[in-house]
Coordinates of C-alpha atoms in Angstrom, one line a residue:
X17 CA -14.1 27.9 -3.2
X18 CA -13.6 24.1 -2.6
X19 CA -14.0 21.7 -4.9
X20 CA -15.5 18.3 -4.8
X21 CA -13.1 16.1 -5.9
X22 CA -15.4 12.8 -5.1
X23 CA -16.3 12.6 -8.9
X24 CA -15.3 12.3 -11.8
X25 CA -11.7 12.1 -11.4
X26 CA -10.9 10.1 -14.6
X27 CA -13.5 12.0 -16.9
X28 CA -10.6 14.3 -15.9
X29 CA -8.4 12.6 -18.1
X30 CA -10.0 13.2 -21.3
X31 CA -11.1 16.6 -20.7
X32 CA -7.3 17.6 -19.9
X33 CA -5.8 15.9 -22.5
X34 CA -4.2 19.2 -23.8
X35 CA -2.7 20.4 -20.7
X36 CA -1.5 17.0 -19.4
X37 CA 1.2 17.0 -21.8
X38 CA 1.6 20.4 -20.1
X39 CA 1.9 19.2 -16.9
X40 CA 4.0 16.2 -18.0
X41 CA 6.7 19.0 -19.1
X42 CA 6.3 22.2 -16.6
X43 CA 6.0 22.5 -13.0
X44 CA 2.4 20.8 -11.8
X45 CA 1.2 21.9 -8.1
X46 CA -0.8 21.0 -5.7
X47 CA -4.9 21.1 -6.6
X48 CA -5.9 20.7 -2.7
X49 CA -8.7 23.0 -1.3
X50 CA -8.6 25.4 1.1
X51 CA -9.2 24.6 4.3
X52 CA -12.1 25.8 6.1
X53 CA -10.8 25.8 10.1
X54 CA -7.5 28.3 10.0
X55 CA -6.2 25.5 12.9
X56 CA -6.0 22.7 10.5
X57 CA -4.3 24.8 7.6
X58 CA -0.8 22.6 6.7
X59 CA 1.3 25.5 7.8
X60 CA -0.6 25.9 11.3
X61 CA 0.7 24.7 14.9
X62 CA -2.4 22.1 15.7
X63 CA -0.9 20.9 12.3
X64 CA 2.4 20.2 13.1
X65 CA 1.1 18.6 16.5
X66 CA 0.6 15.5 15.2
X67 CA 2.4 12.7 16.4
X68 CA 4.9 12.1 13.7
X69 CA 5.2 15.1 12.1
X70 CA 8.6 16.2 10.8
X71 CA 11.6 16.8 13.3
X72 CA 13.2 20.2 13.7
X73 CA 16.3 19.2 11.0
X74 CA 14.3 18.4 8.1
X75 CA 11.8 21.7 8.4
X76 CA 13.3 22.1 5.1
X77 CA 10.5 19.8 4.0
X78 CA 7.4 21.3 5.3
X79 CA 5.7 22.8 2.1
X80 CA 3.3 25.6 1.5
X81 CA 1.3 25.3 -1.5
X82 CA 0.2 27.6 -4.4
X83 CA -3.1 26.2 -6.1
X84 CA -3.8 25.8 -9.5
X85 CA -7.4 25.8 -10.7
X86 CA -7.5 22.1 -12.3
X87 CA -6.6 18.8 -10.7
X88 CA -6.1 16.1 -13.1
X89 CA -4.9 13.3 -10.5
X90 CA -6.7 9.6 -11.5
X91 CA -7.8 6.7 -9.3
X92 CA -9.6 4.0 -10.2
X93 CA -11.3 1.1 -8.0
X94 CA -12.8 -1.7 -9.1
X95 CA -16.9 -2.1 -7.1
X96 CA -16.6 -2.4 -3.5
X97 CA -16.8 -6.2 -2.3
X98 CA -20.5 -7.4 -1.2
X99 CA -21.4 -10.2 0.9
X100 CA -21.6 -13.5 -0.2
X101 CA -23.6 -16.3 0.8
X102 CA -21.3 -19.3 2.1
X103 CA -23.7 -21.7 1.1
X104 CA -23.0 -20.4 -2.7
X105 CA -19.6 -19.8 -2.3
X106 CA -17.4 -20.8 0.9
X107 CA -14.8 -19.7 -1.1
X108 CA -12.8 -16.6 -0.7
X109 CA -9.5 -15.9 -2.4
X110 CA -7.3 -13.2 -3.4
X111 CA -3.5 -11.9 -3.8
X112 CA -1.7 -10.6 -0.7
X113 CA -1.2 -7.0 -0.4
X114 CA 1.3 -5.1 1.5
X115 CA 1.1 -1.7 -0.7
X116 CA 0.4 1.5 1.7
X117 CA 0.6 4.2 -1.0
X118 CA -3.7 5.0 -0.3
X119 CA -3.4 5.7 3.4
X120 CA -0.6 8.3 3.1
X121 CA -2.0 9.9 -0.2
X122 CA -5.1 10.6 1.4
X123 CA -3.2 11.6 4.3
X124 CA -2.0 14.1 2.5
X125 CA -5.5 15.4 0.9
X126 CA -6.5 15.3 4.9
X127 CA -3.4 17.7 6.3
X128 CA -4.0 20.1 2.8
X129 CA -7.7 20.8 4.2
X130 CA -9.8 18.0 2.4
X131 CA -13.4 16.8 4.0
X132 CA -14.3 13.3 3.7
X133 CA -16.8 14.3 0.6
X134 CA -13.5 16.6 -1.1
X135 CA -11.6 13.0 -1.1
X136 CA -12.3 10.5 -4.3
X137 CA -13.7 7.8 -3.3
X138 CA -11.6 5.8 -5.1
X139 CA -8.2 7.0 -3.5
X140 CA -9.5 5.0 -0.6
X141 CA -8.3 1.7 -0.8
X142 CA -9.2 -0.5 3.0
X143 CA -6.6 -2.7 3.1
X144 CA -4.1 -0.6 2.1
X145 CA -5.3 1.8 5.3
X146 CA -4.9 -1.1 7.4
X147 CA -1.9 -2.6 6.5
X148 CA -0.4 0.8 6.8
X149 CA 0.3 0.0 10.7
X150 CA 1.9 -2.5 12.6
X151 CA 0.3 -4.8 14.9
X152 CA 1.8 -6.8 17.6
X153 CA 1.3 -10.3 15.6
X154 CA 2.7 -14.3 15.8
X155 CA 5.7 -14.7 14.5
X156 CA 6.2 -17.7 12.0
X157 CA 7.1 -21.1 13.7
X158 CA 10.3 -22.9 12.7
X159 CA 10.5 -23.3 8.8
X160 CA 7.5 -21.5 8.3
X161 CA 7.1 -18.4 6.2
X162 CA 4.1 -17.3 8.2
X163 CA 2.9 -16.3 11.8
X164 CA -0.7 -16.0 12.0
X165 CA -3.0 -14.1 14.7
X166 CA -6.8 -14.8 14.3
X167 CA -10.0 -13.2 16.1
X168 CA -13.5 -12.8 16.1
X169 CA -15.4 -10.1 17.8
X170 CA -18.1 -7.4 17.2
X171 CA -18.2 -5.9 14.5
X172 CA -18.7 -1.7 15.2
X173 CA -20.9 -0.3 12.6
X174 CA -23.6 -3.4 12.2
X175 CA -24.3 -4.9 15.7
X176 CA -26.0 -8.0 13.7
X177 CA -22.2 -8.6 12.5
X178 CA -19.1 -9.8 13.3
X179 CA -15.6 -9.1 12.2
X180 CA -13.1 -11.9 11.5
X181 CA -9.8 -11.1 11.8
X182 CA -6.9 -12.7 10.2
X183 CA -3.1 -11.2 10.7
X184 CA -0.1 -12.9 8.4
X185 CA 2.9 -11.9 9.8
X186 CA 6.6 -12.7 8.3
X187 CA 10.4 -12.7 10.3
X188 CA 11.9 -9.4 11.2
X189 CA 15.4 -8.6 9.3
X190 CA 17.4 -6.3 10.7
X191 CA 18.9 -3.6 8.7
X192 CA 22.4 -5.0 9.3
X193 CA 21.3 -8.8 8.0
X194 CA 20.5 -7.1 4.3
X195 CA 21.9 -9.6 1.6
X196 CA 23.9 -7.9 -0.5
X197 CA 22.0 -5.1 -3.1
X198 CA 22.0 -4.7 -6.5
X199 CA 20.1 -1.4 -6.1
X200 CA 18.8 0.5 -9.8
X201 CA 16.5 4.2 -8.9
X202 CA 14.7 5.2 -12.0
X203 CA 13.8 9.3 -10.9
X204 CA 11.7 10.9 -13.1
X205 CA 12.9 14.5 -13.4
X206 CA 10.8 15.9 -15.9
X207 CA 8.8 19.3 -15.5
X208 CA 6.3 18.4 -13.6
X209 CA 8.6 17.0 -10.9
X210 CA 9.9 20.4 -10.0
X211 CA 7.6 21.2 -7.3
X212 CA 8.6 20.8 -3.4
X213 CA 6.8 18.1 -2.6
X214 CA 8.3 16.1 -5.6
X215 CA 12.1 16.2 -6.7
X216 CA 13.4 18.0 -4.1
X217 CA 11.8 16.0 -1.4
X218 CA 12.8 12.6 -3.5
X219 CA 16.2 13.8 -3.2
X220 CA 15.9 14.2 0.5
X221 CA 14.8 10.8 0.8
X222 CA 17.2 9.0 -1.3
X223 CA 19.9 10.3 0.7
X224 CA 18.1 9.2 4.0
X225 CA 18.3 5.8 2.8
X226 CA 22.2 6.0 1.6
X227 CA 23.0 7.2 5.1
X228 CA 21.0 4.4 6.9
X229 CA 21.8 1.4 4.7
X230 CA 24.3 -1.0 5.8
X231 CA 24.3 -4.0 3.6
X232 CA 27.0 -4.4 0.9
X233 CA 26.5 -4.1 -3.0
X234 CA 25.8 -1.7 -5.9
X235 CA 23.8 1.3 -6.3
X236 CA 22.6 3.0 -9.8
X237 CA 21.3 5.3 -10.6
X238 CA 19.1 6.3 -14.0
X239 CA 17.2 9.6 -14.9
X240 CA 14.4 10.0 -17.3
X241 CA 12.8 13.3 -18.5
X242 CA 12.8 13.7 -22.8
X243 CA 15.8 11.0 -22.6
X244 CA 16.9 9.0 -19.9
X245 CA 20.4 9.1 -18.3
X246 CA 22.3 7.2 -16.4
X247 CA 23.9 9.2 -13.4
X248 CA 25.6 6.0 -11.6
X249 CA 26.2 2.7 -12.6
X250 CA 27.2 0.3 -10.3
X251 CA 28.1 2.3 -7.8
X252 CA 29.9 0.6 -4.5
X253 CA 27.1 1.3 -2.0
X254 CA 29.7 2.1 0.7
X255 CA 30.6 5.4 -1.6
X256 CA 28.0 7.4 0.4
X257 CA 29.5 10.8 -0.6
X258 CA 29.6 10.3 -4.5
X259 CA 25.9 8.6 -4.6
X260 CA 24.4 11.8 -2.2
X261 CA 26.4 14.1 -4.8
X262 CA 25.0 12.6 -7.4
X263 CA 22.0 12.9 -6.0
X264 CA 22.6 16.4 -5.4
X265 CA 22.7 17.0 -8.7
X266 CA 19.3 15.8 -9.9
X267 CA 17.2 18.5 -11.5
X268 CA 13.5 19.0 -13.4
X269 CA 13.1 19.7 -16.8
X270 CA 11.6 18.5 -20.0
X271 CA 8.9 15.8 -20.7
X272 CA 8.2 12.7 -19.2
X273 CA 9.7 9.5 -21.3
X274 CA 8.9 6.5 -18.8
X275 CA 9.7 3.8 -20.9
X276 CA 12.8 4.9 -22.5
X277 CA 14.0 5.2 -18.4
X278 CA 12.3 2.1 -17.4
X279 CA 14.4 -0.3 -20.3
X280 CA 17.6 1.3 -19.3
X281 CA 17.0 0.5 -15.5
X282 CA 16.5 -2.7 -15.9
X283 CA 19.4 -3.5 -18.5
X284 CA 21.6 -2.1 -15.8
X285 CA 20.2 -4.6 -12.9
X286 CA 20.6 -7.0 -15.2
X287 CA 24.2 -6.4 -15.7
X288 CA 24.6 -6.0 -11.6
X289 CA 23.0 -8.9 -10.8
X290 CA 22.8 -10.5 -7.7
X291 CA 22.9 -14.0 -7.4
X292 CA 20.5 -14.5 -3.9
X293 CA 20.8 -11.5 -3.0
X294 CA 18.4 -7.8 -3.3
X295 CA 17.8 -7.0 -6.9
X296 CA 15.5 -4.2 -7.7
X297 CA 14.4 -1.5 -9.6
X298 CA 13.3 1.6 -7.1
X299 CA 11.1 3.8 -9.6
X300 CA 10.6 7.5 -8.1
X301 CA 7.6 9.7 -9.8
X302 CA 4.5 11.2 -10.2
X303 CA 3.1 8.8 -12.3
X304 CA 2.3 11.2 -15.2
X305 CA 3.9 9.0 -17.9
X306 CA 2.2 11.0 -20.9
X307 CA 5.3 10.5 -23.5
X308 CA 6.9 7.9 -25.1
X309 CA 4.3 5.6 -24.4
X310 CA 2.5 4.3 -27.3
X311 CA 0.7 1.4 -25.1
X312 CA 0.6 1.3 -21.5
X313 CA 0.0 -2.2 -21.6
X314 CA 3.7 -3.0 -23.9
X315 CA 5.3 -1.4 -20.4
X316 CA 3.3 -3.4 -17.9
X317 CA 4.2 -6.3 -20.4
X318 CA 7.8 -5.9 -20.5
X319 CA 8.1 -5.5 -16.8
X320 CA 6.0 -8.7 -15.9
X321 CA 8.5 -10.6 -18.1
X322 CA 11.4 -8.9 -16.5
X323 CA 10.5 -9.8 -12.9
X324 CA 10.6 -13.7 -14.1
X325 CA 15.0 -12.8 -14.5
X326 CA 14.5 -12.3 -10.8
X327 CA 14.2 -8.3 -11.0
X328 CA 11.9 -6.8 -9.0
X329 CA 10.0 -3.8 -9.2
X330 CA 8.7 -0.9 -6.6
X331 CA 7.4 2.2 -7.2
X332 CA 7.6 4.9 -5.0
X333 CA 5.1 8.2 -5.5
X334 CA 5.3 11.7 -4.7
X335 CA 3.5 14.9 -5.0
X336 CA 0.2 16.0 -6.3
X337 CA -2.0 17.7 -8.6
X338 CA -1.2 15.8 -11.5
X339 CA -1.0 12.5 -9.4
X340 CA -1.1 9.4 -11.5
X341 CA -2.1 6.3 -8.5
X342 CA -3.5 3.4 -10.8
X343 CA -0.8 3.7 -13.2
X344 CA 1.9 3.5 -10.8
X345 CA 0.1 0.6 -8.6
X346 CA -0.4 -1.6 -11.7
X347 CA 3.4 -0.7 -12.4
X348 CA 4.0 -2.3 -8.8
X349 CA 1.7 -5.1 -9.0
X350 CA 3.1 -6.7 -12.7
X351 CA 7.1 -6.2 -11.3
X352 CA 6.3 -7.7 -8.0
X353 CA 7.2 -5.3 -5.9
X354 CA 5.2 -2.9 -3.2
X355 CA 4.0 0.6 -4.0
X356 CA 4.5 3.5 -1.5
X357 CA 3.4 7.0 -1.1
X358 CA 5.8 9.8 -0.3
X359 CA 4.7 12.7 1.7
X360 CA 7.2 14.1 4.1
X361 CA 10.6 13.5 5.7
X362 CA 8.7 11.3 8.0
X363 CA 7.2 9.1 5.4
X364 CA 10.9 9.2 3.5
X365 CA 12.2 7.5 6.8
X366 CA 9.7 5.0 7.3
X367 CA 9.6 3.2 4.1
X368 CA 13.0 3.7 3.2
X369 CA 14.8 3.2 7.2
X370 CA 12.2 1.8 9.4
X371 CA 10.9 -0.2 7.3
X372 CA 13.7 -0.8 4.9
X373 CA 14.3 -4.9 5.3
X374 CA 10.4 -5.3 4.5
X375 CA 10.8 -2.3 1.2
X376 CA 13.9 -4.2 -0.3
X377 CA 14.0 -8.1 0.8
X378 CA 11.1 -10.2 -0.6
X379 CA 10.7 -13.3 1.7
X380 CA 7.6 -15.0 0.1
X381 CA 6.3 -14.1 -3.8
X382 CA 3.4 -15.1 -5.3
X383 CA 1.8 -15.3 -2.2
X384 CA -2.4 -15.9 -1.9
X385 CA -4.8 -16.1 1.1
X386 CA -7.8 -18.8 0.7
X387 CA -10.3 -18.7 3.4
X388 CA -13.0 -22.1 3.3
X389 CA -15.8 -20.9 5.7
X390 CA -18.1 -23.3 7.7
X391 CA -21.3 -23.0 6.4
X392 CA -22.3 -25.1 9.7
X393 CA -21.0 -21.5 12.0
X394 CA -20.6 -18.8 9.3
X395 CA -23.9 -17.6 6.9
X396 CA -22.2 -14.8 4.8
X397 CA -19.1 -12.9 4.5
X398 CA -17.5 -9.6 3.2
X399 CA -14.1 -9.1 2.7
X400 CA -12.7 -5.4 3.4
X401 CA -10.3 -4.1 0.8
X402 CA -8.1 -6.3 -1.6
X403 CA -11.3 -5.4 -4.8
X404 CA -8.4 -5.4 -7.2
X405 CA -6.4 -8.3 -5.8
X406 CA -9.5 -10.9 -6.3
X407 CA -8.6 -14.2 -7.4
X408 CA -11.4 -17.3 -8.7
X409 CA -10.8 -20.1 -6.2
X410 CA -9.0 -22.6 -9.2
X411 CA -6.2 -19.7 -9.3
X412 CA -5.0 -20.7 -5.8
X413 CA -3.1 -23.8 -6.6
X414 CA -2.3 -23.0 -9.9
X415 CA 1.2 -22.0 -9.7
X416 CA 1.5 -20.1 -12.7
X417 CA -1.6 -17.6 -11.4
X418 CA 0.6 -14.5 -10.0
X419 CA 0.0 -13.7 -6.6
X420 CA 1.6 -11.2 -3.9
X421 CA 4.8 -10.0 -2.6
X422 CA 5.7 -9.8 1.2
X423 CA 8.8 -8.6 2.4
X424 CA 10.9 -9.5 5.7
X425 CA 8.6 -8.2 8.6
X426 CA 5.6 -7.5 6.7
X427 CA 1.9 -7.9 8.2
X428 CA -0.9 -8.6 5.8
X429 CA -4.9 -8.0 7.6
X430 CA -7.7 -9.2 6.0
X431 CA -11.1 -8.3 7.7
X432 CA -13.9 -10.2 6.6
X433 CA -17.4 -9.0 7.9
X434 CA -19.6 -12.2 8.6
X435 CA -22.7 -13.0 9.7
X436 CA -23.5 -16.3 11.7
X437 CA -25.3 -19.8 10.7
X438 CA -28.6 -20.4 12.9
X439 CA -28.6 -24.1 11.5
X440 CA -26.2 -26.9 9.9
X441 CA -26.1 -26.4 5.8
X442 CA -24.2 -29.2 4.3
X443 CA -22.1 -27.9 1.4
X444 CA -20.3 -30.7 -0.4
X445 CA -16.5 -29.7 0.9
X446 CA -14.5 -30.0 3.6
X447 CA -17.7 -29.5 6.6
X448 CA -20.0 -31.3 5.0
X449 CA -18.5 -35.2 5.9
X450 CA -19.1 -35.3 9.7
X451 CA -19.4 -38.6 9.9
X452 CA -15.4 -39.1 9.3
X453 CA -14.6 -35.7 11.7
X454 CA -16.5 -33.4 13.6
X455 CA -15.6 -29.5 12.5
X456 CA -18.1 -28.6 14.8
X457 CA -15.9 -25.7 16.8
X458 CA -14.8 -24.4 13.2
X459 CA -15.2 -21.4 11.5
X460 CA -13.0 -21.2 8.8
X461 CA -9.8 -22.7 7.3
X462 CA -7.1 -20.0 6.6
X463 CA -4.9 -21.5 3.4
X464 CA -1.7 -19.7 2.2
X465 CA 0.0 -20.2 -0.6
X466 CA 3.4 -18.9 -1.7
X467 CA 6.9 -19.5 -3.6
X468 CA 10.3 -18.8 -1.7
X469 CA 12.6 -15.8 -4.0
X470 CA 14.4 -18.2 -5.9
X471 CA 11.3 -21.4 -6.0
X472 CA 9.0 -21.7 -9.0
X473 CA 7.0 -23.6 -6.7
X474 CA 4.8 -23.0 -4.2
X475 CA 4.4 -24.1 -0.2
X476 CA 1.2 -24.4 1.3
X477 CA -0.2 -23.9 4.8
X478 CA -3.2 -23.9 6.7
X479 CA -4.7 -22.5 10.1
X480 CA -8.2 -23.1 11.4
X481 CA -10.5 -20.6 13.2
X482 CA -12.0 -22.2 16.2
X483 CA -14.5 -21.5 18.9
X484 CA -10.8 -20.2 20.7
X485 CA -10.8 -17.1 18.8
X486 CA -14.3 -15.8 19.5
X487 CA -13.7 -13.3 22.3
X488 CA -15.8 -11.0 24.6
X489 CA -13.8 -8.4 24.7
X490 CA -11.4 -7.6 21.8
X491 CA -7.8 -7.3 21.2
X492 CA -5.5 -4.0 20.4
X493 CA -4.9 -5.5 17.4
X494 CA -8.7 -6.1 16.5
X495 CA -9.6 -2.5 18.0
X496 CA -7.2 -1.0 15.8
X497 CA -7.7 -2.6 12.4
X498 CA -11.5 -1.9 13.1
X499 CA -11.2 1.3 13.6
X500 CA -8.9 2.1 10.7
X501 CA -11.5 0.0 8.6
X502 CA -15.0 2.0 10.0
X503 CA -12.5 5.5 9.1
X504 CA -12.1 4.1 5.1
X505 CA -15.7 3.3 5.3
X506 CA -16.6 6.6 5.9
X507 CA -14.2 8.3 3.7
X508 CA -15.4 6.4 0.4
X509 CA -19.0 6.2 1.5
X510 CA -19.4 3.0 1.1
X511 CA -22.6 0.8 0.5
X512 CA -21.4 -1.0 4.1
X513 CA -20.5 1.5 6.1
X514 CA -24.1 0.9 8.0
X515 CA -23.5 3.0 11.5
X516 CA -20.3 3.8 11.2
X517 CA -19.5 7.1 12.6
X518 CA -16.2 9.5 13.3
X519 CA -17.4 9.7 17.1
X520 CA -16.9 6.1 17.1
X521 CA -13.6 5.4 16.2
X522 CA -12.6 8.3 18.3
X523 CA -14.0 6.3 21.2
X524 CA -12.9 3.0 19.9
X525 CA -9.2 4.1 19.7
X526 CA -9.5 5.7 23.4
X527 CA -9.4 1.9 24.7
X528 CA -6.3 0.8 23.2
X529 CA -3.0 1.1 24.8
X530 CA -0.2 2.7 22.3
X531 CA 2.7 4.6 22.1
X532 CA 2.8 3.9 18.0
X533 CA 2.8 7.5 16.8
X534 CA 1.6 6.7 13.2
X535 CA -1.1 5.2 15.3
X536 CA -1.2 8.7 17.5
X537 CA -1.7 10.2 14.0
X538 CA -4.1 8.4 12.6
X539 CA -6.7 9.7 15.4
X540 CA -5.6 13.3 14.8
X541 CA -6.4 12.9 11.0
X542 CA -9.6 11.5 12.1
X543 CA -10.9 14.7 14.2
X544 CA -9.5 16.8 11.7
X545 CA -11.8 15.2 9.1
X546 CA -14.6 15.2 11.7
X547 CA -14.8 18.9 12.6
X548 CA -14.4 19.8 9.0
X549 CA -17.5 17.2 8.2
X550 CA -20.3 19.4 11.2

């Protein structure tokens, strides 16, 4: 029988206080329910048709599942955005975001048989959906930091509306223009990371990225179950044989002791550090720290300081079940770093490999997005996403207010779902003085703020949205990003979703010309979804 997973996922946390300890030191599985359609089963062929499913040499990572009867994974979400009225606030500002740890985690629910009303609502995270892809964006001028691509069109579920779109995009690196890397993994290999789709695919993936990385520098390499241990310390990165048998060697057992780990990683970066070049802390686990931790909020403490030496923190997640998403995405957000999910082989290669210059090389920190609208062209807006990155306007210049991290070929989307002005209402900013210049083509000022790695302070820049951007018929990129939005409105039911419908981003994606297969995917996960949902 399924289960409806939609509610009360972290009521789940108190009821299961018991067995989480449990889970933290035995082997936790996979809670998914069964799929209903035989065709869409994970281990069936119109599964493995998708467009970026796993390659014939790493079939080793396909997984077939064995369900237990109780699912303690948490999420948590703050309320979904609403509109706001420009004439009370033309103010809109929050902390960039490049995590994509939501898309590929419900991904995952999606290919294990879930229907939209099986997925939490609060796994669903829109920006982190949208940001998941790439998008064929400006690149930054000379001396900038950021390209930026802006657009408004239709917006798909609310004909009344429109959709503003606004694409920050930063310089390519290629994987051979890496500075050199002070590299420290932190691998949780307690109990509860025995299962397929944790340790043994982690291992699979750290070696993927040893083979594939070709800057210079040090590698380390620290375990943590009822103790940590180090495995490697500063390890010559070009040793690929002794860091993959090391690796090799990595086994579950025990409890789960995340803090213990977490001091002893960073105490090696220090030691290893990196003057201008990559230095991070890579942390690889399920997110169920229940041991050691007397106070969550002494670890997210300790790592906020420890980012300020210039130590950065990702976290990367795998498996299920047990599945711990806020605390590992707080984790992420206070050691400025990004947070990814791990599903597959596939997912393995393209945060760690295709993506690997934008994973490991921060190009802006601290970086914030502050829109102005026109309250002369623009009644109302909504932003999509980016709840839990909100910011109050005074935070934007204030250097000291944290902000986001981008890395070297990063996009950042922000969707903002406005309705238009009928008259002139003066608002005592920018628009209101027309007397000294008309902003009467002008929708909206687009102002970024961010710090360079090693710069305690910040750069500003600004872009304006004009009567140029308004178009009849829309872009790719605005397609795209629509679509992907109206699909995460549907999934988490949201208040805004007005007639958004699976029929429609079918048909919305059928105009766009791709050969992206995560893009290819994405359609397939929604028809999967839609035939479970007649």
């Amino acid at each position: 029988m399924k289960k409806n997973l939609k509610k009360g996922f972290n009521v789940l946390v108190a009821m299961a206080l018991a067995s989480s300890m449990l889970a933290g030191c035995g082997g936790a599985k996979s809670t998914a329910p069964a799929a209903q359609e035989a065709e869409y089963s994970p281990t069936s062929d119109a599964y493995y048709e998708s467009a970026a499913t796993e390659s014939a040499e790493y079939s080793e990572g396909e997984y077939t599942y064995n369900y237990p009867p109780e699912n303690t994974e948490t999420y948590e979400k703050p309320e979904e955005n609403g509109a706001t009225l420009v004439s009370v606030n033309p103010l809109s500002t929050f902390a960039m975001d490049v995590d994509t740890a939501s898309y590929a985690n419900v991904r995952r629910m999606i290919e294990d048989g879930y229907s939209a009303s099986d997925i939490p609502a609060e796994a669903v995270r829109p920006e982190e959906f949208i940001n998941y892809f790439h998008y064929d964006l400006n690149s930054p001028d000379k001396g900038e930091a950021f390209g930026i691509t802006t657009e408004i069109g239709d917006c798909p579920w609310n004909e009344d509306h429109k959709i503003m779109f606004v694409g920050l995009k930063t310089a390519e690196m290629n994987n051979n223009e890496l500075p050199a890397s002070n590299l420290v993994f932190l691998i949780d290999v307690s109990g509860s990371m025995s299962s397929e789709n944790k340790l043994p695919l982690l291992k699979k993936s750290l070696k993927e990225l040893v083979d594939n990385y070709t800057g210079e520098g040090t590698l380390s390499i620290v375990t943590y179950s009822g103790e940590e241990k180090v495995l490697l310390e500063g390890e010559n990165l070009a040793n690929k044989k002794k860091i993959k048998k090391a690796i090799n060697s990595l086994s579950a057992s025990g409890c789960t002791n995340g803090e213990s780990g977490m001091k002893k990683a960073y105490e090696i970066a220090s030691e290893y550090y990196i003057e201008g070049g990559v230095n991070r802390v890579v942390m690889a686990t399920d997110g169920d720290l229940n041991v050691g931790i007397s106070d969550p909020d002494e670890l997210e403490n300790f790592i906020t300081e420890k980012k300020e030496t210039g130590v950065f923190l990702s976290v990367l997640g795998f498996g299920d079940g047990n599945y711990k998403d806020a605390s590992m995405q707080r984790l992420a957000d206070c050691g400025n770093g990004n947070y990814s999910y791990i599903d597959s082989m596939v997912e393995a290669r393209k945060v760690l490999v295709e993506e690997m210059s934008s994973t490991m090389v921060t190009v802006a920190k601290d970086a914030k997005i502050q829109v102005e609208f026109n309250p002369n062209k623009v009644n109302s807006y909504r932003l999509i996403g980016y709840e839990n990155r909100q910011m109050d306007a005074a935070d934007f210049n204030d250097d000291k207010k944290d902000g986001g991290e981008v890395g070297a070929g990063h996009s950042v989307i922000a969707l903002y779902e406005v309705t238009m002005a009928d008259s002139e209402k003066a608002v005592n900013l920018k628009y209101q003085n027309n007397e000294q210049e008309d902003y009467g083509d002008e929708y909206a000022t687009v102002n970024v703020r961010y710090k360079e790695p090693e710069a305690d302070e910040s750069k500003l820049s600004s872009y304006v949205v004009t009567d140029n951007d308004v178009k009849e018929k829309a872009s790719d990129n605005m397609k795209f990003a629509e679509s992907v939005a109206e699909f995460s409105l549907i999934l988490s039911d949201s208040d805004h979703k007005g007639n958004a419908s699976y029929d429609h981003v079918i048909e919305t994606y059928s105009d766009i010309q791709t050969r992206d297969e995560y893009k290819d995917e994405f359609i397939q996960l929604v028809r999967m979804v839609e035939k479970r949902d007649l």
